[in-house]
Short mmCIF file of N, CA and C and ligand atoms in Angstrom, two decimals:
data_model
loop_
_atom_site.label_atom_id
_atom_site.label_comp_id
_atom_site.label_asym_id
_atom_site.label_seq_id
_atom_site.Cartn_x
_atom_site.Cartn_y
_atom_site.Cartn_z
N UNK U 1 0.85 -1.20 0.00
CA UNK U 1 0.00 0.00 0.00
C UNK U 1 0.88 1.24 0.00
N UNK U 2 0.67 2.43 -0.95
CA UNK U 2 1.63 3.16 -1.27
C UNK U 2 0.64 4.51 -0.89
N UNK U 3 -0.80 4.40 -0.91
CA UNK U 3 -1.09 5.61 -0.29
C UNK U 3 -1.14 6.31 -1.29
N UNK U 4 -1.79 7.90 -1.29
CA UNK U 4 -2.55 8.82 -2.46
C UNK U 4 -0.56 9.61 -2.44
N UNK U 5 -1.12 10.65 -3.09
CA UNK U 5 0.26 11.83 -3.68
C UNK U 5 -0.11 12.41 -2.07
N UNK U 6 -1.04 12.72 -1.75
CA UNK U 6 -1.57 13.54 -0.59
C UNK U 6 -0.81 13.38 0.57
N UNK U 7 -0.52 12.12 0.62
CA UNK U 7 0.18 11.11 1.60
C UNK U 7 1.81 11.48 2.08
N UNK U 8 1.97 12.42 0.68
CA UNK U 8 3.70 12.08 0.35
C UNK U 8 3.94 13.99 -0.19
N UNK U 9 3.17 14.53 -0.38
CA UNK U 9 3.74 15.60 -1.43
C UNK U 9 4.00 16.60 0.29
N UNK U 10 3.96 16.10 1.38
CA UNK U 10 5.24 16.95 2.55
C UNK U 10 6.46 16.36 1.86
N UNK U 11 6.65 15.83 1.49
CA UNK U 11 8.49 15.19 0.94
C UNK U 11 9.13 16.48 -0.14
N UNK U 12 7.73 17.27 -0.72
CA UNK U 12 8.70 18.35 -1.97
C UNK U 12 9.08 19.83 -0.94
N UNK U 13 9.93 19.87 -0.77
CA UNK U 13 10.37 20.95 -0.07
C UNK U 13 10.74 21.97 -0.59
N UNK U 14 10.40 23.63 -0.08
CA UNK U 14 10.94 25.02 -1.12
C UNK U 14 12.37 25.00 -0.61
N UNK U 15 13.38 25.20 -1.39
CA UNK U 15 14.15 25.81 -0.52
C UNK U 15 14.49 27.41 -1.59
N UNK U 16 14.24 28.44 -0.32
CA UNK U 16 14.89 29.33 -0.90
C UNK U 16 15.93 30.20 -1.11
N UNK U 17 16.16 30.85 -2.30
CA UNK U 17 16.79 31.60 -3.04
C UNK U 17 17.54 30.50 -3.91
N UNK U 18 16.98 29.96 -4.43
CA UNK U 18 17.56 28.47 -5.71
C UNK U 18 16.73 28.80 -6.69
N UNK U 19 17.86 28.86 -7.73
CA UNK U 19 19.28 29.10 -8.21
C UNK U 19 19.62 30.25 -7.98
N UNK U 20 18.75 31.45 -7.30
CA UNK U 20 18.94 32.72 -7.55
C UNK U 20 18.22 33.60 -6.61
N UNK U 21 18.59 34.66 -5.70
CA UNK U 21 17.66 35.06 -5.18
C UNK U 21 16.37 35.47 -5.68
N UNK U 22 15.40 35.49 -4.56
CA UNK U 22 13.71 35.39 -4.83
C UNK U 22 12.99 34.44 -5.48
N UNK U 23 14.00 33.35 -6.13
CA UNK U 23 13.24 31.91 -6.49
C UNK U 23 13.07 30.98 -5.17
N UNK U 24 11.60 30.31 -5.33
CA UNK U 24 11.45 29.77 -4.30
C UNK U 24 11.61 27.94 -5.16
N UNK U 25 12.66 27.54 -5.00
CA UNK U 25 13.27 26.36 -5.57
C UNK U 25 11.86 24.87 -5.18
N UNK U 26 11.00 24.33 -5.79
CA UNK U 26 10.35 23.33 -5.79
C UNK U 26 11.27 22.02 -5.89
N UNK U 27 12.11 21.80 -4.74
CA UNK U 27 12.65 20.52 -4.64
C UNK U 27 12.19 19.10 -4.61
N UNK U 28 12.24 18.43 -5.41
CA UNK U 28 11.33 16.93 -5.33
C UNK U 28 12.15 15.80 -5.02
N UNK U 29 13.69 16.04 -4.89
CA UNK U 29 14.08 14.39 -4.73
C UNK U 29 13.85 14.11 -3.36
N UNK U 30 13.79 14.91 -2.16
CA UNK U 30 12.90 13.70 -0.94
C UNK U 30 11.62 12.93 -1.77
N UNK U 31 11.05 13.69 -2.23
CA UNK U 31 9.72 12.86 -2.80
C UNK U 31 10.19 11.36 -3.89
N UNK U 32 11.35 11.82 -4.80
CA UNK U 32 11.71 10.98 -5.64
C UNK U 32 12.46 9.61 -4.65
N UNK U 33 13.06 9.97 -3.38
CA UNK U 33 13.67 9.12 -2.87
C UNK U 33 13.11 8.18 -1.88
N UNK U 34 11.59 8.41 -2.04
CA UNK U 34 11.04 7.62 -1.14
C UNK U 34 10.26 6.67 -1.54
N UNK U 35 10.44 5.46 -1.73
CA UNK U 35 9.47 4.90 -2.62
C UNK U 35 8.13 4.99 -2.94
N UNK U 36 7.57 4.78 -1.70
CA UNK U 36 6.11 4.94 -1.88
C UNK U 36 5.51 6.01 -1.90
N UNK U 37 6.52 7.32 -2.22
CA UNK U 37 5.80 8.67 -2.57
C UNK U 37 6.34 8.69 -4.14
N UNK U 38 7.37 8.29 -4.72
CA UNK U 38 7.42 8.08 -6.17
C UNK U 38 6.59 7.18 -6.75
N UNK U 39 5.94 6.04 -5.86
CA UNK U 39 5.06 5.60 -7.01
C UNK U 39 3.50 6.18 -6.93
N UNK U 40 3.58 7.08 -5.87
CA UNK U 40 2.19 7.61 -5.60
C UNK U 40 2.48 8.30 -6.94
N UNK U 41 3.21 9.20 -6.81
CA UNK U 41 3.45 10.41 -7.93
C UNK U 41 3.26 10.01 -9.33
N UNK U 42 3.67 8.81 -10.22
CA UNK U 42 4.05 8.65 -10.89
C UNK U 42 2.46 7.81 -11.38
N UNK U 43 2.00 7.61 -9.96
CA UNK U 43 0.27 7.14 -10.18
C UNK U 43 -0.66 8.40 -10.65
N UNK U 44 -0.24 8.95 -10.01
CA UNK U 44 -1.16 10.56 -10.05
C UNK U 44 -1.12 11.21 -11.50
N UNK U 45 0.32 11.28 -12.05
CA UNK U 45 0.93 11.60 -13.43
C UNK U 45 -0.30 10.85 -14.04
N UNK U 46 0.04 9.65 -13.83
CA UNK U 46 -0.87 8.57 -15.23
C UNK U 46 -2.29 9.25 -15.46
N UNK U 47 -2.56 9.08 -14.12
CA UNK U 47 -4.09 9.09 -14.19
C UNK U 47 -4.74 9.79 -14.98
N UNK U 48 -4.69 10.62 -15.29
CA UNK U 48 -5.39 11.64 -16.30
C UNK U 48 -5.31 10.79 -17.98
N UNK U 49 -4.27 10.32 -18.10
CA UNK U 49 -4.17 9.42 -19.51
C UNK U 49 -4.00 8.39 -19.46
N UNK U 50 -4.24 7.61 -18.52
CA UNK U 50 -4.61 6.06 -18.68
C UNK U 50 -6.04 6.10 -20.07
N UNK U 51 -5.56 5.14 -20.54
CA UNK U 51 -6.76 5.19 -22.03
C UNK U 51 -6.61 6.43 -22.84
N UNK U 52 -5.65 7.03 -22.45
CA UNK U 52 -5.01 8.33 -23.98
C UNK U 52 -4.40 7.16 -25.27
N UNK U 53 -4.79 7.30 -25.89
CA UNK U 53 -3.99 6.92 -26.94
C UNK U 53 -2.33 7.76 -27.43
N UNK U 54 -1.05 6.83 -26.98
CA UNK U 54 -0.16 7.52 -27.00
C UNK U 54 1.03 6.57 -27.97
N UNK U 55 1.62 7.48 -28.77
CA UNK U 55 3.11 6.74 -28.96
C UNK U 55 4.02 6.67 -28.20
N UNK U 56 4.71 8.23 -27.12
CA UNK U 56 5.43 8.56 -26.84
C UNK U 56 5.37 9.37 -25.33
N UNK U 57 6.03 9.84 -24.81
CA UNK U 57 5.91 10.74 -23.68
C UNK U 57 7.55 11.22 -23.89
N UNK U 58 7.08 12.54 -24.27
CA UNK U 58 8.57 13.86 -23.89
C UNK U 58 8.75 14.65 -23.21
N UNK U 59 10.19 14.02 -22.41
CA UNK U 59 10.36 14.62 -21.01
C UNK U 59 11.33 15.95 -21.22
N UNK U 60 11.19 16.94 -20.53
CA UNK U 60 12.10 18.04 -20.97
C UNK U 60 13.22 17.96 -19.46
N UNK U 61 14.46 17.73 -20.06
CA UNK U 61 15.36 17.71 -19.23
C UNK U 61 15.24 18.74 -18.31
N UNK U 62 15.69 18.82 -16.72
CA UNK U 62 16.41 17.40 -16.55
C UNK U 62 15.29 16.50 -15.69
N UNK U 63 14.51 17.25 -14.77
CA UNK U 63 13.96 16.21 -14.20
C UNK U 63 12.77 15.67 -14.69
N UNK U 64 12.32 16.54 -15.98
CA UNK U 64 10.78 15.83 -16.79
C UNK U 64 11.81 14.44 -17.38
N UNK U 65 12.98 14.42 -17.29
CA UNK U 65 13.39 12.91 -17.47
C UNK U 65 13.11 11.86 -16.51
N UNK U 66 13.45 12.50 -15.50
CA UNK U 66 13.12 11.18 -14.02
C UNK U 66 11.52 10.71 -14.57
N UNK U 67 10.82 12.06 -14.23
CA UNK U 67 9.22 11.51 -14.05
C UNK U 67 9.05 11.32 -15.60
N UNK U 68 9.28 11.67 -16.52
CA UNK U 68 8.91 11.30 -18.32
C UNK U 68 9.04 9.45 -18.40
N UNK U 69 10.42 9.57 -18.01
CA UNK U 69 10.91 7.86 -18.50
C UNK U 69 10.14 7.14 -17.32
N UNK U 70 10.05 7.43 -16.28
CA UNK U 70 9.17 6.54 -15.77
C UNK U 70 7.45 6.46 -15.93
N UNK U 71 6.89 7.61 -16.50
CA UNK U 71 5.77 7.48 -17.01
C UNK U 71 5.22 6.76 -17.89
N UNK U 72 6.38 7.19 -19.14
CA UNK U 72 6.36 6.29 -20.63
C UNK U 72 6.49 4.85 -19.99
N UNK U 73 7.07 3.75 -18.71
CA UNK U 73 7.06 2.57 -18.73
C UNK U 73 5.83 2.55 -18.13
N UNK U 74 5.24 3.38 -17.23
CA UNK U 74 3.92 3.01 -16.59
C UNK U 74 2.68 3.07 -17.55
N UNK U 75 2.83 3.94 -18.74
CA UNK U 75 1.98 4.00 -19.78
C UNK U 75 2.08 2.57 -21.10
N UNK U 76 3.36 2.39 -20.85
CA UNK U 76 3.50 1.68 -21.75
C UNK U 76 4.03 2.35 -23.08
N UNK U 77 4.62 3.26 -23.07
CA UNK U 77 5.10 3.84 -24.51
C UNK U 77 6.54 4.39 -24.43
N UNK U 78 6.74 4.65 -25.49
CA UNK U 78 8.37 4.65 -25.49
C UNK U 78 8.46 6.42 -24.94
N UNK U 79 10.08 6.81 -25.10
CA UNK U 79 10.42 8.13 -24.00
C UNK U 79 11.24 8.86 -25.03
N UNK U 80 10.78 10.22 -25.54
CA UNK U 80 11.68 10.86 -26.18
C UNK U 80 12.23 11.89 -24.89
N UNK U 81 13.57 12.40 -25.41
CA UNK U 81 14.09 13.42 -24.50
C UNK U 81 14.37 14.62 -25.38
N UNK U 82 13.89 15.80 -24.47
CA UNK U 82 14.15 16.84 -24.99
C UNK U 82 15.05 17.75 -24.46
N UNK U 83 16.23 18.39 -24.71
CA UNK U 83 17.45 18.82 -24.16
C UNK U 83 18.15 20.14 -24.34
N UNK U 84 18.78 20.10 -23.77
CA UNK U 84 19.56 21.77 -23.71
C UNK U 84 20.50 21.64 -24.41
N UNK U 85 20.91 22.37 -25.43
CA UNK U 85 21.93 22.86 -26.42
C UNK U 85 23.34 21.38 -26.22
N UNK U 86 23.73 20.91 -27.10
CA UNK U 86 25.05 20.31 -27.56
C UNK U 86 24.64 18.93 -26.40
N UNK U 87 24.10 18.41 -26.48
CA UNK U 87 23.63 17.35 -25.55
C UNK U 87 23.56 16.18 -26.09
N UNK U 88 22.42 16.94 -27.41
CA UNK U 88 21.58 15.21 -28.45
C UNK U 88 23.14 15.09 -29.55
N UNK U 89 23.53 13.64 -29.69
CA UNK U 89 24.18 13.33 -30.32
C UNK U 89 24.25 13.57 -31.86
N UNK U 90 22.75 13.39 -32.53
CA UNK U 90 22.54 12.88 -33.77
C UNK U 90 21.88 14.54 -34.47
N UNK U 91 21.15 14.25 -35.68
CA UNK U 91 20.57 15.68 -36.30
C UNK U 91 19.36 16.34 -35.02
N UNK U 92 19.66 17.27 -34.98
CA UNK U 92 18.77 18.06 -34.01
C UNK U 92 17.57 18.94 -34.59
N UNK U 93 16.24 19.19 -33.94
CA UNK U 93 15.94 20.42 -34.75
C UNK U 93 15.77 21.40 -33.04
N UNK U 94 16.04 23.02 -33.16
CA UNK U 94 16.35 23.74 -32.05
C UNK U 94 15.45 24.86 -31.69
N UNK U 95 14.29 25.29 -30.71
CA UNK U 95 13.41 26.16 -30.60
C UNK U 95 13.94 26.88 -29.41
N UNK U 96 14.31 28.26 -29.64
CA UNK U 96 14.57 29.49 -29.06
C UNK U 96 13.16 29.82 -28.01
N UNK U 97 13.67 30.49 -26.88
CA UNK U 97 12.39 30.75 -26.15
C UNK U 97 12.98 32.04 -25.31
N UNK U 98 11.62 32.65 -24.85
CA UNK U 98 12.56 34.01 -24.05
C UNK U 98 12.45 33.70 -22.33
N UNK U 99 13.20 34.13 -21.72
CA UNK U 99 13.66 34.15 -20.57
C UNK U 99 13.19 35.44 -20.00
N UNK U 100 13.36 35.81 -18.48
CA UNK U 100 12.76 37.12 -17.86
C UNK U 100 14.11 37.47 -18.70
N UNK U 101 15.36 37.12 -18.13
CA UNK U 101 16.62 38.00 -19.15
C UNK U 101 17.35 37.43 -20.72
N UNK U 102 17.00 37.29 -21.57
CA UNK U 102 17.53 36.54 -22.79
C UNK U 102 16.72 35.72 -23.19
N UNK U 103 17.39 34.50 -23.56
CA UNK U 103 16.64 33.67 -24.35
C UNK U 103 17.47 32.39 -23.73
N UNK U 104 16.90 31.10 -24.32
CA UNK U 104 17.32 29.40 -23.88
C UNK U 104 16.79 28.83 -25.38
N UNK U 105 17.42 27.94 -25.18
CA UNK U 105 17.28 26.94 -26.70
C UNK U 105 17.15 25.60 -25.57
N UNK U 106 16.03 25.32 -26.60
CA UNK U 106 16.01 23.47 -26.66
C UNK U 106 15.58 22.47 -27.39
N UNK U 107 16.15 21.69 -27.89
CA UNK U 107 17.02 20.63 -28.81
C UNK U 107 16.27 19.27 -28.39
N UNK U 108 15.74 18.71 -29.85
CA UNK U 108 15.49 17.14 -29.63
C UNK U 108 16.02 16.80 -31.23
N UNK U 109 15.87 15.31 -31.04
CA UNK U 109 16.42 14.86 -32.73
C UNK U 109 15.51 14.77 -33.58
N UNK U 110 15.35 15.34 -34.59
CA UNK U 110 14.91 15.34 -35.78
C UNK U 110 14.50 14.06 -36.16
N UNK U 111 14.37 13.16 -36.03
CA UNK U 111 13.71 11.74 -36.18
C UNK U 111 13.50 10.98 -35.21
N UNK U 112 13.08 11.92 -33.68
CA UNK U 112 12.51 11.10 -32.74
C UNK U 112 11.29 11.04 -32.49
N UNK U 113 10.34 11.63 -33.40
CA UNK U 113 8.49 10.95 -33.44
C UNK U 113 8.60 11.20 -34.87
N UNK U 114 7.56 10.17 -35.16
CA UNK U 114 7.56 10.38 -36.80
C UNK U 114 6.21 11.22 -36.95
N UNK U 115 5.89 11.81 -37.93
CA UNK U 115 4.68 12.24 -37.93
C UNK U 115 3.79 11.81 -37.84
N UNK U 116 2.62 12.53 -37.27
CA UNK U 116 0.93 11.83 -36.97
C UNK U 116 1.06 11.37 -35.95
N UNK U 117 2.30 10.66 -35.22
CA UNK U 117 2.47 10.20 -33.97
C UNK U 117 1.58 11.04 -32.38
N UNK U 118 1.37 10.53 -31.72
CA UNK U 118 0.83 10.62 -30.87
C UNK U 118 1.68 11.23 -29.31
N UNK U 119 1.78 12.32 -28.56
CA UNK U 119 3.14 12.27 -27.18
C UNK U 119 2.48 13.30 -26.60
N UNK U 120 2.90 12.55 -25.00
CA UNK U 120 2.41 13.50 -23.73
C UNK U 120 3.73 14.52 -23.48
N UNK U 121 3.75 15.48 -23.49
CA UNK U 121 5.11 16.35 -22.85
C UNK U 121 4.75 16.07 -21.34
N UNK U 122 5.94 16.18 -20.89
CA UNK U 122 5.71 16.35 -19.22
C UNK U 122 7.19 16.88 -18.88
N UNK U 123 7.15 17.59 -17.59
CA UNK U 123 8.16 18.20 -16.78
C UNK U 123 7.68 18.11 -15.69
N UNK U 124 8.71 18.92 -14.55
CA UNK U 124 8.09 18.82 -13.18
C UNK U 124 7.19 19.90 -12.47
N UNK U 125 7.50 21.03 -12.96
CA UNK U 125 7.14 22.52 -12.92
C UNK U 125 6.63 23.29 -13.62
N UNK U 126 5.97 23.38 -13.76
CA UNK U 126 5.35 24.51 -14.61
C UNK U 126 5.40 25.84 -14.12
N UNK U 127 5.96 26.65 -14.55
CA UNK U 127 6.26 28.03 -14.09
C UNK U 127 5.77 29.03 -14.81
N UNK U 128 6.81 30.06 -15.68
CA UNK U 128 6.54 31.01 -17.06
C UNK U 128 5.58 30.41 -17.85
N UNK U 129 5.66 28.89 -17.70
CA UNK U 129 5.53 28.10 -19.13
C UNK U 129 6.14 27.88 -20.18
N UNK U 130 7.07 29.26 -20.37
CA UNK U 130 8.35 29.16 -21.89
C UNK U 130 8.64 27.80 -21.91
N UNK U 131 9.29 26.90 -21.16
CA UNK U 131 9.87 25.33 -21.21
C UNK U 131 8.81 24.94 -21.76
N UNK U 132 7.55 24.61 -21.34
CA UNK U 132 6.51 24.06 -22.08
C UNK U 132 6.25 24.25 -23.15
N UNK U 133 5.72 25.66 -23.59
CA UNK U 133 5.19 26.11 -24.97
C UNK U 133 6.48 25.85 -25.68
N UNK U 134 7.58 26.01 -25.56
CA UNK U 134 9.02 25.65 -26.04
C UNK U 134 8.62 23.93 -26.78
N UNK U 135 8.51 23.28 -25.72
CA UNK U 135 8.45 21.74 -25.82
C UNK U 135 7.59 21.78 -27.23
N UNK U 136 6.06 22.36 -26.93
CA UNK U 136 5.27 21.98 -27.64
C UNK U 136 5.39 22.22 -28.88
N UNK U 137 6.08 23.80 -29.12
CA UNK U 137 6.73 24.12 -30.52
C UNK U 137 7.55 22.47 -31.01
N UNK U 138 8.34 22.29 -30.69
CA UNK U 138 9.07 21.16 -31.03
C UNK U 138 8.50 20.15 -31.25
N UNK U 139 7.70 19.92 -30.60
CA UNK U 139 6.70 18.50 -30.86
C UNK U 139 6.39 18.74 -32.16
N UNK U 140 5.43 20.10 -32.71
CA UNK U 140 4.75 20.28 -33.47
C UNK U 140 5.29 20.40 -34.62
N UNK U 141 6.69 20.79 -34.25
CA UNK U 141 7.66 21.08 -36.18
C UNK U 141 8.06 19.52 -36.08
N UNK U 142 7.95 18.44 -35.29
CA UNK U 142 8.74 16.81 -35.82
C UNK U 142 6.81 16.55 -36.62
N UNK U 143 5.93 17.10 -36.42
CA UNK U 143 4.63 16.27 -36.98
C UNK U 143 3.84 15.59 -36.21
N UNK U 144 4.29 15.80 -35.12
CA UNK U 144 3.61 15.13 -34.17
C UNK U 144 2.24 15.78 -33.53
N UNK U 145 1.13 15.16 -32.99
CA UNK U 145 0.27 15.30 -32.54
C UNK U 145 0.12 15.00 -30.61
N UNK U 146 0.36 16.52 -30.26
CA UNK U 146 0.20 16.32 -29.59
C UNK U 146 -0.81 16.41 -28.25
N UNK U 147 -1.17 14.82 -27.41
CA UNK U 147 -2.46 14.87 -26.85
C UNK U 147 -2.33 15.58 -25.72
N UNK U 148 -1.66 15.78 -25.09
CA UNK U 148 -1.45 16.92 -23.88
C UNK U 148 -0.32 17.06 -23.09
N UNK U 149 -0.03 17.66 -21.90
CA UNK U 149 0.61 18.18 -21.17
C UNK U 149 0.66 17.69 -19.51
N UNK U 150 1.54 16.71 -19.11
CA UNK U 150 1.53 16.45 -17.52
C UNK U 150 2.71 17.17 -17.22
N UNK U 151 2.63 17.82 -15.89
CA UNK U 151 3.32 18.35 -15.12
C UNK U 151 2.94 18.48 -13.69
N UNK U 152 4.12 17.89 -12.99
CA UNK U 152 3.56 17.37 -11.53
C UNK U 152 3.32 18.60 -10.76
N UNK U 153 4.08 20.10 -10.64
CA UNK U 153 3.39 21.28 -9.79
C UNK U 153 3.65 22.29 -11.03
N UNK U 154 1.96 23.01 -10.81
CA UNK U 154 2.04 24.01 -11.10
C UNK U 154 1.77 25.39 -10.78
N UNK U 155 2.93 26.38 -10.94
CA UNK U 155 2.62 27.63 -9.80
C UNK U 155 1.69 28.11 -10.26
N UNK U 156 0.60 28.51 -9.84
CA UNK U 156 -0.12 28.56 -10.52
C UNK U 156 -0.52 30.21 -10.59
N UNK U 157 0.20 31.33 -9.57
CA UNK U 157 0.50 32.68 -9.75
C UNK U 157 0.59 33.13 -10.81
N UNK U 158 1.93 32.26 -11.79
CA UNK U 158 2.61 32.82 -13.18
C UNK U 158 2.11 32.80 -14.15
N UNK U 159 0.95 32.33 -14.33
CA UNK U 159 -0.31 32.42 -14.87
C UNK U 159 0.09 31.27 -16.80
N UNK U 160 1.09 30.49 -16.44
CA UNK U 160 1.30 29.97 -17.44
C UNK U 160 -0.14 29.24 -18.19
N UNK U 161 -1.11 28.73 -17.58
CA UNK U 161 -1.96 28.41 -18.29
C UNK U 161 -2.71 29.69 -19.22
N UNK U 162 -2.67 30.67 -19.02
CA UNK U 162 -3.41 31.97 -19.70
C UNK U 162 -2.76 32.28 -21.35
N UNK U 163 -1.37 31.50 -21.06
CA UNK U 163 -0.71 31.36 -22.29
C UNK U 163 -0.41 30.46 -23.22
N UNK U 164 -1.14 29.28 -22.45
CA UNK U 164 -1.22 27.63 -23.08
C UNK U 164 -2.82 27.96 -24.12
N UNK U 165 -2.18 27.15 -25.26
CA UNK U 165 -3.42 26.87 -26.15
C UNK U 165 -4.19 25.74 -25.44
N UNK U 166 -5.90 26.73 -25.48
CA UNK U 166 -6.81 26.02 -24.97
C UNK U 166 -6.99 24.11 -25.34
N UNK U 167 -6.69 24.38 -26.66
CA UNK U 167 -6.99 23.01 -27.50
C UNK U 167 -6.37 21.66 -26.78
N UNK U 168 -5.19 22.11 -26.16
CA UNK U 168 -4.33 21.31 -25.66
C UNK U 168 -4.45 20.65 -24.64
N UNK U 169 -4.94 19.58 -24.05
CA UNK U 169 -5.24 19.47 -22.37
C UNK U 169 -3.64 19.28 -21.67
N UNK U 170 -3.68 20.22 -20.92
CA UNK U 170 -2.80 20.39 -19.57
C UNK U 170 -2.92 19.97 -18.32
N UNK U 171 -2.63 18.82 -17.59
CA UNK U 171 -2.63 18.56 -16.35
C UNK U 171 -1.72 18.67 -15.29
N UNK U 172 -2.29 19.36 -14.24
CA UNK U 172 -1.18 19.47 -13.12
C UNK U 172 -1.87 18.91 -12.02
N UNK U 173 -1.05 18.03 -11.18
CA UNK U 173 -0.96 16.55 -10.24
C UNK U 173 -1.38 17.71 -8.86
N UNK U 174 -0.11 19.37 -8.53
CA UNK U 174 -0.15 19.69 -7.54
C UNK U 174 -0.42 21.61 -8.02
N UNK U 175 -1.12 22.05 -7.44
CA UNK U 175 -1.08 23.57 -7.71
C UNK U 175 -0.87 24.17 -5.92
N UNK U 176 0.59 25.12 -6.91
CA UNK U 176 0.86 25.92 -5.57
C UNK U 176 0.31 27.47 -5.94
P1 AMP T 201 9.16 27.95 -16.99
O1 AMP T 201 9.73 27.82 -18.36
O2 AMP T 201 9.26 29.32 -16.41
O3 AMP T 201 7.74 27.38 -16.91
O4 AMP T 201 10.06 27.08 -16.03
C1 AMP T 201 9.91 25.70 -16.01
C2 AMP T 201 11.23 25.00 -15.94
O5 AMP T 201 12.09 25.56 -14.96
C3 AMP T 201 10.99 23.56 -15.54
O6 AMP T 201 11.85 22.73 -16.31
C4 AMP T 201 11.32 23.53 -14.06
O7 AMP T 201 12.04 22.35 -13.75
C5 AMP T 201 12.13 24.78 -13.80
N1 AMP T 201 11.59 25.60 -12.71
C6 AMP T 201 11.07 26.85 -12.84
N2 AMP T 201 10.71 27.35 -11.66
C7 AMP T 201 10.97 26.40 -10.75
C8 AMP T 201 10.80 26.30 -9.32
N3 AMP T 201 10.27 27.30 -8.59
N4 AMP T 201 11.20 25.16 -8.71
C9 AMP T 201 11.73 24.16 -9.43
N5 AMP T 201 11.91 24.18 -10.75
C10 AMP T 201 11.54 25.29 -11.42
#
């Protein structure tokens, strides 16, 4: 018996000024390191797409990898990764995004969903949203179709959903 997310989400701790002062840092590896609050979590993730029809689930580095690759085995579908600049080995294609200061690039391979294909993005945070809408750009120039959006907390202040296309279903597990 592993118990609800409810059970376990005291394990994500703020700590602040991470990476930077006035960020309040959403730490999850107590949660990741405890078993029976990672598989609560990783229950909670599913739930919304159990019976989605999926090819894929793309995790946006680094930790939509922990919870991505373990989703894609609980779903049953394979795990693309999506990455930060000079990372992916093979042909890349690269979507620019803006930052409060500059800009960030992020990089997946050019022949990791084929078109018409089916993929959940997921990360751990949802914040600005840029990482996301970022993701989804990318999904959308490989051809892919994509059925929605898991992300285990979302702040939900930064108002990133106000900037997510409606069409898209977005799920978040925890809203702070
Ligand atoms: P954003 O693009 O602003 O939505 O930021 C989302 C990305 O930054 C995700 O990949 C998160 O892992 C990370 N992130 C942003 N804010 C936080 C936070 N307060 N705690 C932990 N991670 C965060």
């Amino acid at each position: 018996m592993t118990g609800t997310l409810a059970d376990w989400q005291h394990l994500i701790r703020d700590v602040p000024d991470f990476p930077k002062p006035g960020i309040a840092f959403k730490d999850i590896t107590p949660l990741l390191a405890n078993p029976d609050g990672f598989r609560a979590t990783l229950r909670a993730l599913a739930q919304p797409w159990r019976g989605t029809e999926l090819e894929a689930v793309v995790g946006i580095e680094s930790r939509g990898f922990i919870l991505g690759a373990a989703l894609a085995a609980e779903l049953g579908v394979g795990f693309v990764p999506v990455r930060k600049p000079g990372k992916l080995p093979a042909a890349t294609l690269k979507q620019e995004y803006q930052l409060e200061y500059g800009t960030d690039c992020l990089h997946v391979h050019a022949d990791a969903v084929r078109p018409g294909e089916r993929v959940l993005l997921v990360d751990d945070v949802l914040a600005t949203g840029g990482t996301l809408l970022a993701t989804l750009a990318l999904a959308r120039r490989l051809g892919a179709r994509v059925a929605g959006a898991a992300v285990l907390i979302e702040l939900s202040a930064l108002g990133a959903r106000t900037r997510w296309p409606r069409e898209v279903p977005l799920e978040s597990v925890l809203k702070f």
